[in-house]
GROMACS .gro file of C-alpha atoms in nm:
model
  118
    1MET     CA    1   9.520   4.047  -2.384
    2THR     CA    2   9.324   3.766  -2.331
    3GLU     CA    3   9.303   3.393  -2.508
    4SER     CA    4   9.055   3.493  -2.739
    5GLU     CA    5   9.192   3.822  -2.867
    6VAL     CA    6   9.547   3.618  -2.925
    7SER     CA    7   9.319   3.337  -3.107
    8ASN     CA    8   9.131   3.619  -3.331
    9LEU     CA    9   9.503   3.772  -3.384
   10ILE     CA   10   9.614   3.465  -3.537
   11ILE     CA   11   9.318   3.423  -3.750
   12ILE     CA   12   9.299   3.749  -3.862
   13ILE     CA   13   9.723   3.735  -3.984
   14ALA     CA   14   9.638   3.355  -4.080
   15SER     CA   15   9.344   3.433  -4.301
   16PRO     CA   16   9.594   3.559  -4.619
   17ILE     CA   17   9.709   3.198  -4.571
   18LEU     CA   18   9.410   3.005  -4.607
   19THR     CA   19   9.259   3.235  -4.892
   20GLN     CA   20   9.578   3.151  -5.109
   21ILE     CA   21   9.539   2.794  -5.002
   22SER     CA   22   9.158   2.775  -5.122
   23TYR     CA   23   9.195   2.975  -5.431
   24ALA     CA   24   9.463   2.750  -5.520
   25PHE     CA   25   9.254   2.455  -5.465
   26LEU     CA   26   9.002   2.625  -5.709
   27VAL     CA   27   9.257   2.656  -5.970
   28LEU     CA   28   9.364   2.305  -5.938
   29ILE     CA   29   8.967   2.257  -6.026
   30LEU     CA   30   8.840   2.465  -6.224
   31GLY     CA   31   9.198   2.584  -6.442
   32SER     CA   32   9.208   2.840  -6.685
   33VAL     CA   33   8.852   2.976  -6.581
   34ILE     CA   34   8.949   3.070  -6.270
   35VAL     CA   35   9.277   3.202  -6.368
   36GLU     CA   36   9.104   3.389  -6.628
   37TYR     CA   37   8.871   3.609  -6.359
   38TYR     CA   38   9.223   3.649  -6.171
   39GLU     CA   39   9.360   3.824  -6.442
   40TRP     CA   40   9.009   4.073  -6.536
   41GLY     CA   41   9.122   4.183  -6.173
   42VAL     CA   42   9.480   4.296  -6.262
   43PHE     CA   43   9.609   4.602  -6.438
   44ARG     CA   44   9.847   4.541  -6.666
   45PRO     CA   45  10.014   4.758  -6.689
   46ALA     CA   46   9.954   4.923  -6.345
   47GLU     CA   47  10.010   5.316  -6.412
   48THR     CA   48   9.825   5.429  -6.115
   49GLY     CA   49   9.837   5.427  -5.744
   50PHE     CA   50   9.495   5.237  -5.715
   51GLN     CA   51   9.574   5.006  -5.994
   52LYS     CA   52   9.921   4.924  -5.832
   53LEU     CA   53   9.757   4.861  -5.448
   54THR     CA   54   9.475   4.650  -5.663
   55ASN     CA   55   9.733   4.454  -5.797
   56ALA     CA   56   9.899   4.407  -5.463
   57ILE     CA   57   9.594   4.275  -5.333
   58MET     CA   58   9.544   4.062  -5.593
   59LYS     CA   59   9.859   3.903  -5.587
   60GLY     CA   60   9.872   3.899  -5.183
   61PHE     CA   61   9.552   3.721  -5.176
   62PHE     CA   62   9.508   3.494  -5.454
   63GLY     CA   63   9.848   3.560  -5.689
   64ILE     CA   64  10.022   3.213  -5.592
   65GLY     CA   65   9.758   2.950  -5.766
   66PRO     CA   66   9.777   3.126  -6.088
   67TYR     CA   67  10.150   3.207  -6.085
   68PHE     CA   68  10.225   2.834  -6.110
   69TYR     CA   69   9.911   2.759  -6.342
   70LYS     CA   70  10.065   2.963  -6.576
   71ARG     CA   71  10.448   2.855  -6.512
   72TYR     CA   72  10.328   2.468  -6.609
   73LYS     CA   73  10.069   2.532  -6.864
   74LYS     CA   74  10.373   2.486  -7.129
   75HIS     CA   75  10.354   2.115  -7.063
   76ASN     CA   76  10.061   1.901  -7.157
   77TRP     CA   77   9.728   1.899  -6.964
   78LEU     CA   78   9.829   1.614  -6.779
   79THR     CA   79  10.151   1.652  -6.672
   80ALA     CA   80  10.077   1.983  -6.591
   81LYS     CA   81   9.777   1.882  -6.359
   82VAL     CA   82   9.989   1.640  -6.170
   83LEU     CA   83  10.272   1.951  -6.142
   84TYR     CA   84  10.036   2.151  -5.984
   85PHE     CA   85   9.850   1.901  -5.814
   86PHE     CA   86  10.184   1.840  -5.646
   87THR     CA   87  10.274   2.234  -5.611
   88PHE     CA   88   9.898   2.247  -5.414
   89ILE     CA   89  10.026   1.998  -5.171
   90GLY     CA   90  10.326   2.173  -5.129
   91ILE     CA   91  10.149   2.494  -5.068
   92CYS     CA   92   9.905   2.349  -4.798
   93ILE     CA   93  10.224   2.185  -4.622
   94GLY     CA   94  10.422   2.560  -4.650
   95ALA     CA   95  10.056   2.699  -4.488
   96PHE     CA   96  10.060   2.468  -4.181
   97VAL     CA   97  10.428   2.574  -4.143
   98ALA     CA   98  10.384   2.937  -4.172
   99TYR     CA   99  10.061   2.919  -3.927
  100GLY     CA  100  10.258   2.716  -3.661
  101LEU     CA  101  10.560   2.970  -3.697
  102LEU     CA  102  10.297   3.269  -3.654
  103TRP     CA  103  10.147   3.114  -3.396
  104LEU     CA  104  10.451   3.052  -3.219
  105VAL     CA  105  10.612   3.384  -3.274
  106LEU     CA  106  10.283   3.552  -3.126
  107ARG     CA  107  10.321   3.312  -2.778
  108THR     CA  108  10.631   3.392  -2.762
  109ILE     CA  109  10.587   3.757  -2.801
  110VAL     CA  110  10.255   3.770  -2.535
  111LYS     CA  111  10.556   3.586  -2.322
  112VAL     CA  112  10.842   3.827  -2.372
  113LEU     CA  113  10.644   4.135  -2.314
  114GLY     CA  114  10.464   3.959  -1.972
  115ILE     CA  115  10.126   3.973  -2.115
  116GLU     CA  116   9.896   3.780  -1.872
  117LEU     CA  117   9.647   3.603  -2.098
  118VAL     CA  118   9.307   3.579  -1.898
   0.00000   0.00000   0.00000
């Protein structure tokens, strides 16, 4: 396993995390416009396997932003934006921590298995 393969594997694993951050930022900027597009891609209620798979993909890649947006919607506009902004900062910090942990775990696995990085 080469160094570039390990880097590519980390990027592949971290892609959903980066997608969540990007979509959460769009929700911060665009608000209900982007959440409506998210809602159009989610089946309610999901009855077939295809619909359940589609919902899992949508929630796995884009779900955290709309979730918190809907949660804060009961507050007035300014309070909701401020709460969501701090939540977005928390999401970013959590993403950096998750990426660091993924990198550490992958490096540890490579060392434990004795894979030579060339």
